[in-house]
Coordinates of C-alpha atoms and ligand atoms in Angstrom, one line a residue:
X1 CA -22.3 109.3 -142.7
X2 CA -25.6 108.0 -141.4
X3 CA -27.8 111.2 -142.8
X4 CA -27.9 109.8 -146.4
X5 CA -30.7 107.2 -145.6
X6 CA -34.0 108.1 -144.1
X7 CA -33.2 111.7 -143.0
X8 CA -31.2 113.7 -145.9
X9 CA -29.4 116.5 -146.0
X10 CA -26.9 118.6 -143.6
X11 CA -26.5 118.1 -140.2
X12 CA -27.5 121.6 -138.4
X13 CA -23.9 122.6 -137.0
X14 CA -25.9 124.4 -133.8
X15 CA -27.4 121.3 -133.5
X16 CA -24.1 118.4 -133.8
X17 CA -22.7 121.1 -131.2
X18 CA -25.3 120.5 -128.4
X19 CA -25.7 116.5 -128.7
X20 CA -22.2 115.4 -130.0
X21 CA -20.3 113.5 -127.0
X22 CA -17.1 113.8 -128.8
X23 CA -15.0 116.1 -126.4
X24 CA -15.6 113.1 -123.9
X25 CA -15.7 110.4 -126.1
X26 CA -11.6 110.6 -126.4
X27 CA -11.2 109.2 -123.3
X28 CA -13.4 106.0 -125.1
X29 CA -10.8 106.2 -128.4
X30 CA -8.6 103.2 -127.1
X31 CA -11.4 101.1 -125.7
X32 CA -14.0 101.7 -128.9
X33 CA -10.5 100.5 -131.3
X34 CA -10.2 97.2 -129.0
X35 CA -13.3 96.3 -129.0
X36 CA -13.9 96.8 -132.9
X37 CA -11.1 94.4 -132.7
X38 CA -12.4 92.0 -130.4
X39 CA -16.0 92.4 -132.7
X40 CA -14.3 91.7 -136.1
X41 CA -12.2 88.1 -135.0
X42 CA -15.4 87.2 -134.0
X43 CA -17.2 87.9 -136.9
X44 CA -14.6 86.4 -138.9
X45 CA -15.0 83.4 -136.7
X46 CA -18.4 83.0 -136.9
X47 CA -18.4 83.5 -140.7
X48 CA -20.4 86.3 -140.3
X49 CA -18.0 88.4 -142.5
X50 CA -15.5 86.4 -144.8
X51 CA -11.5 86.1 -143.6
X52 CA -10.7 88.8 -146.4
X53 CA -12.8 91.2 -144.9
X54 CA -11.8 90.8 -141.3
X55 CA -8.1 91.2 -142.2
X56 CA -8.8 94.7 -143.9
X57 CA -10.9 95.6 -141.0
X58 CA -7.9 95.1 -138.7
X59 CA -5.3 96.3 -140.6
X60 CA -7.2 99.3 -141.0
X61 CA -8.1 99.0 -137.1
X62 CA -4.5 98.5 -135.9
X63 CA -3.4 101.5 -138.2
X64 CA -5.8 103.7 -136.3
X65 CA -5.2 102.4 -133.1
X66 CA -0.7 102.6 -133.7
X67 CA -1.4 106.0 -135.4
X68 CA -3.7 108.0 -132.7
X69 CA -4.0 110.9 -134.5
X70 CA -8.4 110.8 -135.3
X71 CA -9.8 113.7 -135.6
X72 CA -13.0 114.2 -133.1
X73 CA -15.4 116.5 -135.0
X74 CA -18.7 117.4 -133.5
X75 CA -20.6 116.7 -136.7
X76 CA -19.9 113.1 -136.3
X77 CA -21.7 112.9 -133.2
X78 CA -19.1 110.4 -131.4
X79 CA -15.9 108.2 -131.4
X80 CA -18.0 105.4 -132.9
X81 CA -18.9 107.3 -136.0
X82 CA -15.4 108.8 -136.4
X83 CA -13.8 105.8 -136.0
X84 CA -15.8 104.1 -139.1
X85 CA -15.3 107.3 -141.0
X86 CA -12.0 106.9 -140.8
X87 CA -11.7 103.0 -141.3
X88 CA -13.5 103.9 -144.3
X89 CA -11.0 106.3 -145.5
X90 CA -8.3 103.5 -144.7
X91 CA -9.7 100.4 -146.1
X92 CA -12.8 101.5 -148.2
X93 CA -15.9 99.4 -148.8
X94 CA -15.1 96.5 -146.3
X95 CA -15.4 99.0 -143.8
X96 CA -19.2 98.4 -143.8
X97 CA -19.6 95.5 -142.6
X98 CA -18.3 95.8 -139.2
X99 CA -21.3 97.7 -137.8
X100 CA -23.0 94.2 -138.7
X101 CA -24.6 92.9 -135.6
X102 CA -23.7 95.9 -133.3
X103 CA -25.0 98.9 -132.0
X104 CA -23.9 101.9 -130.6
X105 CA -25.8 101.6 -128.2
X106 CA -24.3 98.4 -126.6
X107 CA -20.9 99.6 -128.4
X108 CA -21.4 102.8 -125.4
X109 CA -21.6 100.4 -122.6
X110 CA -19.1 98.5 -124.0
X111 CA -16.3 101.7 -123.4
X112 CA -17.8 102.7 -120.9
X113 CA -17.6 99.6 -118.6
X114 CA -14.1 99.1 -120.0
X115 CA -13.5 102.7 -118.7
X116 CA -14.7 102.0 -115.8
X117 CA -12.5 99.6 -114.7
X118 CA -9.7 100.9 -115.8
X119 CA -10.3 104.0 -113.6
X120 CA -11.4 101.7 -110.6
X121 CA -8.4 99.8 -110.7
X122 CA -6.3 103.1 -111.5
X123 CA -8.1 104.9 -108.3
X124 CA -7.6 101.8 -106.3
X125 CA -4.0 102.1 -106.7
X126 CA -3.9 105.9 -105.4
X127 CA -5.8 104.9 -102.6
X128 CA -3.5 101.5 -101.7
X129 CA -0.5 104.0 -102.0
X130 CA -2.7 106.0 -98.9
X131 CA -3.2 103.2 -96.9
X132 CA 0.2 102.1 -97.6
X133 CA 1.2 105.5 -96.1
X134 CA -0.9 105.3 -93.2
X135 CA -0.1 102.3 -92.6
X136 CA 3.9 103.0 -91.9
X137 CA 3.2 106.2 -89.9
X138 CA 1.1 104.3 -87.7
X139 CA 3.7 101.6 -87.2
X140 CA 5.9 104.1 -86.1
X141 CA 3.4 106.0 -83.7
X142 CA 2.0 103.5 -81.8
X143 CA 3.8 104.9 -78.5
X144 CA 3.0 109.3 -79.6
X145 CA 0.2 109.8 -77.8
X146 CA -2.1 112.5 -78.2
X147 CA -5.9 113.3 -77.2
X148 CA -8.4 111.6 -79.2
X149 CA -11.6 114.3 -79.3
X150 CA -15.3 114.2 -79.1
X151 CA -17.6 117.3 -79.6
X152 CA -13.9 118.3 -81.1
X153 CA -13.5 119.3 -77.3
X154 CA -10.0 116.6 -76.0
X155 CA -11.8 113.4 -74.3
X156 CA -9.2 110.7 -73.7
X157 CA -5.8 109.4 -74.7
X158 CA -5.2 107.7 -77.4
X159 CA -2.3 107.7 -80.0
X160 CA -1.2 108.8 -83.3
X161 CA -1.5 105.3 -84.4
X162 CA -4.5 104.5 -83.6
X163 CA -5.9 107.8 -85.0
X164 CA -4.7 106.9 -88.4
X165 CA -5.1 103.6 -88.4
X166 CA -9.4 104.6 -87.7
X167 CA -9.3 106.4 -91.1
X168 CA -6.9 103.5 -92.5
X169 CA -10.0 101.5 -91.4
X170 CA -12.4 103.8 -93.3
X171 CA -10.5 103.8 -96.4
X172 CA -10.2 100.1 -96.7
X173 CA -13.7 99.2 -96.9
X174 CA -14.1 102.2 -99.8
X175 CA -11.6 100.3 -101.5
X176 CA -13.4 96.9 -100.8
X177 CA -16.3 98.8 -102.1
X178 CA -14.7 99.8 -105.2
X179 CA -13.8 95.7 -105.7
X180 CA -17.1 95.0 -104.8
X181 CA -18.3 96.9 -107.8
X182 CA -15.6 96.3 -109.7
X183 CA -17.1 92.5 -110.5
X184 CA -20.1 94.2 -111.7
X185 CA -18.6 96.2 -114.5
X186 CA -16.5 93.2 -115.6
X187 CA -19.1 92.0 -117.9
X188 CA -19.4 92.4 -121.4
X189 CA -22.7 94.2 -123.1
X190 CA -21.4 93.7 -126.6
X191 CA -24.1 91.8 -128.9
X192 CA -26.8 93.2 -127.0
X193 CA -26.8 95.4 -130.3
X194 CA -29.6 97.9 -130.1
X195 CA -31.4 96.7 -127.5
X196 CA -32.8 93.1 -128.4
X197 CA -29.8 91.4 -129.5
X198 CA -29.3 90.3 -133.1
X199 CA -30.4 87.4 -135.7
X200 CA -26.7 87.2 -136.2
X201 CA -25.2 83.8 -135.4
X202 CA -22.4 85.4 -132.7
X203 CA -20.7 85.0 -130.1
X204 CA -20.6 87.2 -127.3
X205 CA -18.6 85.0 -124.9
X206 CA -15.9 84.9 -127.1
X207 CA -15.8 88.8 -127.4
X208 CA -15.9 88.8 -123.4
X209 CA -12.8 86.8 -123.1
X210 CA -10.9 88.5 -125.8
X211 CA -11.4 91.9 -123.8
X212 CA -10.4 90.7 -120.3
X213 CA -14.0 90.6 -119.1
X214 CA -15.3 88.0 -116.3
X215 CA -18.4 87.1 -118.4
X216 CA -21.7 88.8 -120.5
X217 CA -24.7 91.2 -119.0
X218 CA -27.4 88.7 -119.1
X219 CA -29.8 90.8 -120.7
X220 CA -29.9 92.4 -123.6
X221 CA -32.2 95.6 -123.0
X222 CA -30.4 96.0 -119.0
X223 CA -27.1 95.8 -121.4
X224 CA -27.8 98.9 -123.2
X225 CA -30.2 100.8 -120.5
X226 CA -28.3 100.3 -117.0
X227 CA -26.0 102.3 -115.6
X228 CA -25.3 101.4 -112.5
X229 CA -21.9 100.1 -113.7
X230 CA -21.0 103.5 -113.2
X231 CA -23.2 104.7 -110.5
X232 CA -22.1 102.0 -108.2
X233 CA -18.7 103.0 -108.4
X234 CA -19.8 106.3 -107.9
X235 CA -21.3 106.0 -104.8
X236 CA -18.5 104.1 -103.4
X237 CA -16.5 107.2 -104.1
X238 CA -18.7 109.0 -103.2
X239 CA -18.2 107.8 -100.0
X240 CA -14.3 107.6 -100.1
X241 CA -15.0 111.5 -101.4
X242 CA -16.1 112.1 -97.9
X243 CA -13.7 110.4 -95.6
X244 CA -10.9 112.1 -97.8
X245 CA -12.5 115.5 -97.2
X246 CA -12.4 114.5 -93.3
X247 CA -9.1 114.3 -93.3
X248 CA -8.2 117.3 -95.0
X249 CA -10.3 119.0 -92.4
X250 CA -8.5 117.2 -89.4
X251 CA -5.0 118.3 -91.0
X252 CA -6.1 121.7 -91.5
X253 CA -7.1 121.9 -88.0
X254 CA -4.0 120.1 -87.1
X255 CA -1.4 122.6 -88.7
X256 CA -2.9 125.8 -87.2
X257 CA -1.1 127.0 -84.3
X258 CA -3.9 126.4 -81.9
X259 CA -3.4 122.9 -82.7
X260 CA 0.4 122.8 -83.7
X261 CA -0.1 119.0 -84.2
X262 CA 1.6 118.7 -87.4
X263 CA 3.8 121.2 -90.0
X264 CA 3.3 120.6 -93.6
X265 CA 6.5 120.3 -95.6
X266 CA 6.9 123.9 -97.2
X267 CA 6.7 122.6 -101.3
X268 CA 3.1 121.4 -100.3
X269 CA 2.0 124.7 -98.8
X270 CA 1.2 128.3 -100.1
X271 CA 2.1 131.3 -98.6
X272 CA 0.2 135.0 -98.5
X273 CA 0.4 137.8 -101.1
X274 CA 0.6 139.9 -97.9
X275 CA 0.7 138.5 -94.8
X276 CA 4.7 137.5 -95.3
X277 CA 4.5 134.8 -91.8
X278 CA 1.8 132.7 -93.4
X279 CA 1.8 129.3 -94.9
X280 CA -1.5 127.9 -95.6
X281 CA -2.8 124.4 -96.4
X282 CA -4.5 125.3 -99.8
X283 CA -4.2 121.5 -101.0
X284 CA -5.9 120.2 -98.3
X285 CA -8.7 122.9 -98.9
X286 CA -9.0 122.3 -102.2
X287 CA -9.2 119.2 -101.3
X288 CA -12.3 119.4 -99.2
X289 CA -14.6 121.2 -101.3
X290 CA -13.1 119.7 -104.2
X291 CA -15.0 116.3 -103.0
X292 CA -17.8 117.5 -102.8
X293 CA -18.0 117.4 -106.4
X294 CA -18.2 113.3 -106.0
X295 CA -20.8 113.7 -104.1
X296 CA -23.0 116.3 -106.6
X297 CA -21.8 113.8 -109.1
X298 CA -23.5 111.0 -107.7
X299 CA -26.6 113.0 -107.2
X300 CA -27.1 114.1 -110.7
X301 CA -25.9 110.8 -112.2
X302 CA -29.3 109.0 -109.9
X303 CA -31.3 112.3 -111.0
X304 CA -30.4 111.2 -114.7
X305 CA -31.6 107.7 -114.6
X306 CA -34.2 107.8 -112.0
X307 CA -36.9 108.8 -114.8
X308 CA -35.5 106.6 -117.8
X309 CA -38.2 104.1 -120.1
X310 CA -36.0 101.2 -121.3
X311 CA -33.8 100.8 -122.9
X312 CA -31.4 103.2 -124.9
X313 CA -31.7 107.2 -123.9
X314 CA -29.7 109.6 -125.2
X315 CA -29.3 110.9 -121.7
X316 CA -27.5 108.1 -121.0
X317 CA -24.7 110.4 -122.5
X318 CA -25.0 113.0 -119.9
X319 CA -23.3 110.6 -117.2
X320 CA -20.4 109.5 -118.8
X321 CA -18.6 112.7 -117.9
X322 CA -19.5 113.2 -114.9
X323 CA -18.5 109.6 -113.9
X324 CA -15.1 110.7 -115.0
X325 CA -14.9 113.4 -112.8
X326 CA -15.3 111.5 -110.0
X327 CA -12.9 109.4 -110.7
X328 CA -10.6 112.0 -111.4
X329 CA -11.2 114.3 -108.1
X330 CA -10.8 111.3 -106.2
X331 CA -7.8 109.7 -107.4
X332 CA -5.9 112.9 -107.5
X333 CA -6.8 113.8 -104.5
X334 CA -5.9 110.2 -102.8
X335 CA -2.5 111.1 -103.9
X336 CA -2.0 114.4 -102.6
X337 CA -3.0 113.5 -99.6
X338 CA -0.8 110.5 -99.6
X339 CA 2.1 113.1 -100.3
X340 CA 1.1 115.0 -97.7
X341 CA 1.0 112.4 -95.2
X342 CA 4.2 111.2 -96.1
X343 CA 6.2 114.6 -96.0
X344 CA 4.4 116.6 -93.1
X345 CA 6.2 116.3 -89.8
X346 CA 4.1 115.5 -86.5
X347 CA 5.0 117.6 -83.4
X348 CA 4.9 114.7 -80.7
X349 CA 5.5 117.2 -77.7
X350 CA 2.4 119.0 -78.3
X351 CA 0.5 116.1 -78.7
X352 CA 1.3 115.0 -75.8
X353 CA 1.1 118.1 -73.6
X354 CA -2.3 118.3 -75.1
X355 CA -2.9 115.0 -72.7
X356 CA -2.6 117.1 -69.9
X357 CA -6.1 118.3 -69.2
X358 CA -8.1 116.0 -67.3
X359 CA -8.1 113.8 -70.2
X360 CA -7.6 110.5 -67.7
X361 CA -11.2 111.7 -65.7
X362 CA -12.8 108.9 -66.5
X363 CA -9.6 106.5 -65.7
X364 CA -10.2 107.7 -62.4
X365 CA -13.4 107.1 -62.4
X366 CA -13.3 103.7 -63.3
X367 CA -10.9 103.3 -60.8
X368 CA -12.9 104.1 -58.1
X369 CA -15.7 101.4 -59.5
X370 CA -13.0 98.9 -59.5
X371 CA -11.4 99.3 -56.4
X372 CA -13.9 101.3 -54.0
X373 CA -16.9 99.9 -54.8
X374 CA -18.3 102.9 -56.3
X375 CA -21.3 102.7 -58.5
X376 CA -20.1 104.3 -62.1
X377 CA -22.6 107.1 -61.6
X378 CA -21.7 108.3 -58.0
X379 CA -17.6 108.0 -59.4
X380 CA -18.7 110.3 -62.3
X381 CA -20.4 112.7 -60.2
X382 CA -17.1 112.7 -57.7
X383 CA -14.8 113.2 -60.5
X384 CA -16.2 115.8 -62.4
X385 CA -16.9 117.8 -59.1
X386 CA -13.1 117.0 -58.6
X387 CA -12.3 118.6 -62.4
X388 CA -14.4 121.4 -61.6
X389 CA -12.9 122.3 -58.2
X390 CA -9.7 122.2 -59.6
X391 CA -10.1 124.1 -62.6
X392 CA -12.2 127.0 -60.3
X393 CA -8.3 126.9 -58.2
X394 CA -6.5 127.3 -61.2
X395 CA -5.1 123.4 -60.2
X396 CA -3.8 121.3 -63.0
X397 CA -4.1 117.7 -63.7
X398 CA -0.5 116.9 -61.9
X399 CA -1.0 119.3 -59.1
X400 CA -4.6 117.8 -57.9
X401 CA -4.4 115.6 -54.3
X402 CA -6.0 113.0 -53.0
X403 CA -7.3 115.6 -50.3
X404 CA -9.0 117.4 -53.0
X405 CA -10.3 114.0 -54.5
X406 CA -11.6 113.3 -50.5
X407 CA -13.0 116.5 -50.5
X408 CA -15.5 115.9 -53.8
X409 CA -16.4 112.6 -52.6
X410 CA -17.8 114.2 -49.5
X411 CA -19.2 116.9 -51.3
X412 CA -21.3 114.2 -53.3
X413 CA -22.2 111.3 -51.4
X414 CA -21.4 112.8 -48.1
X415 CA -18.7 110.4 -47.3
X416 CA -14.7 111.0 -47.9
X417 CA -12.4 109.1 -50.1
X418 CA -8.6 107.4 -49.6
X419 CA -6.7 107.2 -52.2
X420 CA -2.8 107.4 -51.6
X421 CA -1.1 110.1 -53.5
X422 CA 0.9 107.4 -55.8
X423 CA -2.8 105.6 -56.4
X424 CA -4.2 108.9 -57.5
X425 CA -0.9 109.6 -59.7
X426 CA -0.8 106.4 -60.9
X427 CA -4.9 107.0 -62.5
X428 CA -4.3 110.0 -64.4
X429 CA -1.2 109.2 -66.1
X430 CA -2.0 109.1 -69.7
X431 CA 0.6 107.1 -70.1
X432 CA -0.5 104.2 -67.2
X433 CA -4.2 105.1 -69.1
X434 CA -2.8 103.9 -72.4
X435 CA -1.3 100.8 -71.4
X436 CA -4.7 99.9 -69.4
X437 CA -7.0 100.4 -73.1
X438 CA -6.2 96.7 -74.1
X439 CA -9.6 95.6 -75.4
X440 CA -10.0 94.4 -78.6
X441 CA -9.4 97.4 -81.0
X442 CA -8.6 100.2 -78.5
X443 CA -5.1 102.3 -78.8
X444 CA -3.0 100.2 -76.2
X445 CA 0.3 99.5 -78.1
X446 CA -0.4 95.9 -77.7
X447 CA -3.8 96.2 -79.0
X448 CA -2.7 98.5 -81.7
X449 CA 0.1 95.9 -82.4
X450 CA -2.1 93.2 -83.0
X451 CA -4.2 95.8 -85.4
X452 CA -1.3 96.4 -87.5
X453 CA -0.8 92.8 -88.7
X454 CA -4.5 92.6 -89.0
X455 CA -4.1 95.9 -91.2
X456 CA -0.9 94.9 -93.2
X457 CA -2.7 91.8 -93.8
X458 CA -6.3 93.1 -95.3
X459 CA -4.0 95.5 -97.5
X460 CA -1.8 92.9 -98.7
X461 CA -5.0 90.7 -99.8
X462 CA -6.7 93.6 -101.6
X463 CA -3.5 94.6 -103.2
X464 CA -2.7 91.3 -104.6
X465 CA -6.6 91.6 -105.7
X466 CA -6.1 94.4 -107.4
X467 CA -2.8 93.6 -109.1
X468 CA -4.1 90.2 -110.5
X469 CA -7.3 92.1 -112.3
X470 CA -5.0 94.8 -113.5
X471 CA -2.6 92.2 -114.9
X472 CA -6.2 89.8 -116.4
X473 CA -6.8 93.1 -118.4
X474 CA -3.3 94.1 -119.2
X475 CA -3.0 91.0 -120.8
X476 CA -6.0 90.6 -122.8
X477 CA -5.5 93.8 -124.3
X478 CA -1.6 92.1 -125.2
X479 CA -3.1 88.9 -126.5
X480 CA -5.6 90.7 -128.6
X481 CA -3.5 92.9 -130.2
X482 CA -0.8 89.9 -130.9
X483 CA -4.1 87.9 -132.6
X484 CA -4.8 91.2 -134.5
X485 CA -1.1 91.0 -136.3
X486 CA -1.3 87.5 -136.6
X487 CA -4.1 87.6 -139.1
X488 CA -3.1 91.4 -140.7
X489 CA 0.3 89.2 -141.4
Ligands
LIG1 N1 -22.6 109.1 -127.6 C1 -23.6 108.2 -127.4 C2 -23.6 107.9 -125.8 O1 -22.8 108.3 -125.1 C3 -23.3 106.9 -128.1 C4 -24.5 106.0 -128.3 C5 -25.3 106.7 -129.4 N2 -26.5 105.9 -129.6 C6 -27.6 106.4 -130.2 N3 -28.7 105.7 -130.3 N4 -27.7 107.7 -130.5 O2 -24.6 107.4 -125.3

């Protein structure tokens, strides 16, 4: 279609094959329709192409759009071209004038931020249905305790909650992250036009606010050349990428039997072509490397740019798919996980037996600070040669004595130690333990308690967020289309 002018002849099918964008560009179809809409009223508006014109355009347009049925070819390079081909074929002549005062180039963008957002707002809600699921198992675990780990050797107490509500923490501020960048890709590029906007009397606000967008890119040249409408996103899941692969990896560890923390519900686990006893976590390893991808994403989408002249490249094409993916690994994979949450069963014995093993050491230690006088240091030194005594003896936590305890402290500062046997007790119960962690954020129930409403609250706000720019957009698209029949007739 565009080969007739300055360069002549056939297109060299080898050729349309390597640089055509059109196996992506279907995901664009719907966008690239609305916003030849939103393009024409304005046009017509602005007198730029007479009211007869603009009505064919639309009818020709809406028929397209109600229809669906375009055929992608690679010779016509992209949706843009086939679209026009094919509004051609509908309406004819008139067809011709709606490329007046746009581009490709800022038509792209246009798509592509209108994509965007979509998928932000679509992955947003994948990852609210997480949180919404962590959220409720925490509520209902703020009493299961179980070892919280460092060195992924058992440290100290802490519980289930509180666990999950640390990568609940996580995952919100990907998803404020995601919002954050979401007000960046609101913003329409159209009338940027090739790169320095047009002699064309239009009006790009009004196109803005037919398509649901918060406002225009300032400038025209950063309209068509940037990219970080996509690579900001990107990053953020990027990011959300790795603390979903995390905890994959904790589940994983969580369901073997060395852990025998949690059992996955059997239709969300595989089993062996041989070994008849197993059941295996595939999702969940999937899962992890399948991440990764958002991060290599990310990677070569920065590679791409990072060497781009302004303004409009073709390789500006090569990220537009890979943008995708990442918004497709990690909303699927925010869902799984979310399923997997929500159907495994927790074993609350074992995490609790897996308190017992000197997890409350430094309880005891900062007992003997408080109520001995001890220096922190010298009551480290008295309890670990306590820990080690025992474990030489073959002693567990709940069979140590405070002659033993007496017995270290001599050892180390060359004085004994009295501590009644109810005192000494009374230290390494991880339950007595729990109930002492009340500062500000730490796994006591009451300080979980207090969490939780801060948590239900933060999710509340950005669901309502999220909700009230899904709804801006949803109903744009419904006005538009409503103006679109009102002047077809
Ligand atoms: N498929 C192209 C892309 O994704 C559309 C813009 C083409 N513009 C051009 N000057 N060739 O970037």
């Amino acid at each position: 279609m565009l080969r007739e002018g300055r360069l002549g002849g056939e297109v060299d099918p080898e050729f349309a094959r390597y640089t055509s964008s059109i196996a992506f560009d279907a995901h664009l179809l719907e966008y690239d329709l609305l916003g030849s809409m939103a393009h024409a009223i304005m046009l017509g508006r602005r007198g730029i192409a007479d009211e007869e014109d603009v009505r064919s355009i639309l009818r020709g347009l809406l028929e397209i759009y109600r229809k669906r049925d375009l055929k992608l070819e690679h010779e016509l390079e992209d949706v843009h071209l086939a679209v026009e081909k094919r509004l051609f074929q509908e309406i004819g002549g008139a067809a011709g004038k709606l490329h007046t005062a746009r581009s490709r180039n800022d038509q792209v963008a246009l798509d592509l931020r209108m994509l965007a957002r979509d998928r932000i707002i679509r992955v947003s809600k994948a990852l609210l249905h997480l949180l919404e699921v962590l959220l409720s198992l925490a509520e209902k675990n703020v009493r299961t305790l179980m070892p919280g780990y460092t060195h992924l050797q058992r440290a100290q107490p802490t519980t289930l909650a509180h666990h999950l509500l640390a990568h609940f923490w996580a995952l919100l501020r990907d998803l404020e992250r995601l919002q954050n960048a979401y007000a960046r890709v609101n913003l329409s590029p159209l009338g940027a036009c090739a790169l320095a906007g047009t002699g064309f009397e239009i009006d790009r606000r009004l196109v803005a606010e037919l398509l649901g967008f918060d406002g225009v890119v300032e400038n025209s040249q950063d309209a068509v050349a940037s990219r970080d409408f996509l690579l900001e996103p990107m990053a953020a899941l990027a990011l959300l990428a790795v603390n979903l692969s995390r905890i994959a990896e904790e589940l994983i560890l969580w369901s073997t039997t060395e852990f025998g923390f949690l059992e996955l519900s059997d239709e969300l686990s595989s089993t062996s072509s041989i070994m008849p006893q197993k059941k295996n976590p595939d999702a969940l390893e999937i899962m992890r490397a399948r991440c990764a991808r958002a991060m290599g994403n990310l990677t070569s989408g920065l590679a791409i740019m990072k060497a781009l002249p302004l303004a409009y490249n073709r390789d500006l094409q090569e990220l537009s798919p890979i943008a995708l993916d990442s918004f497709e690994v990690v909303e699927s994979s925010a869902s799984i996980l979310a399923r997997i949450l929500s159907t495994s069963g927790f074993n609350r014995e074992r995490m609790r037996s897996a308190c017992e093993d000197f997890l409350t050491a430094t309880e005891l230690a900062d007992y003997l600070v408080r109520e001995k006088g001890l220096t922190f240091r010298e009551a480290h030194r008295i309890v670990g040669r306590l820990v080690a005594s025992a474990l030489k003896a073959r002693v567990s936590v709940a069979e140590v004595t405070p002659e033993m305890l007496s017995r270290a402290a001599q050892e180390v500062t060359g004085s004994p130690l009295e501590l009644g046997e109810q005192e000494l007790r009374r230290c390494l119960s991880p339950e007595e333990s729990l109930l002492s962690r009340r500062s500000e954020g730490s796994p006591s129930p009451e300080a979980v308690e207090r969490s939780l409403q801060r948590a239900r609250q933060a999710l509340e706000e950005l669901s309502a967020l999220v909700e009230k720019r899904e709804r801006r957009v949803r109903e744009a698209f419904k006005s538009l289309l409503e103006e679109v029949e009102r002047l077809v007739g």
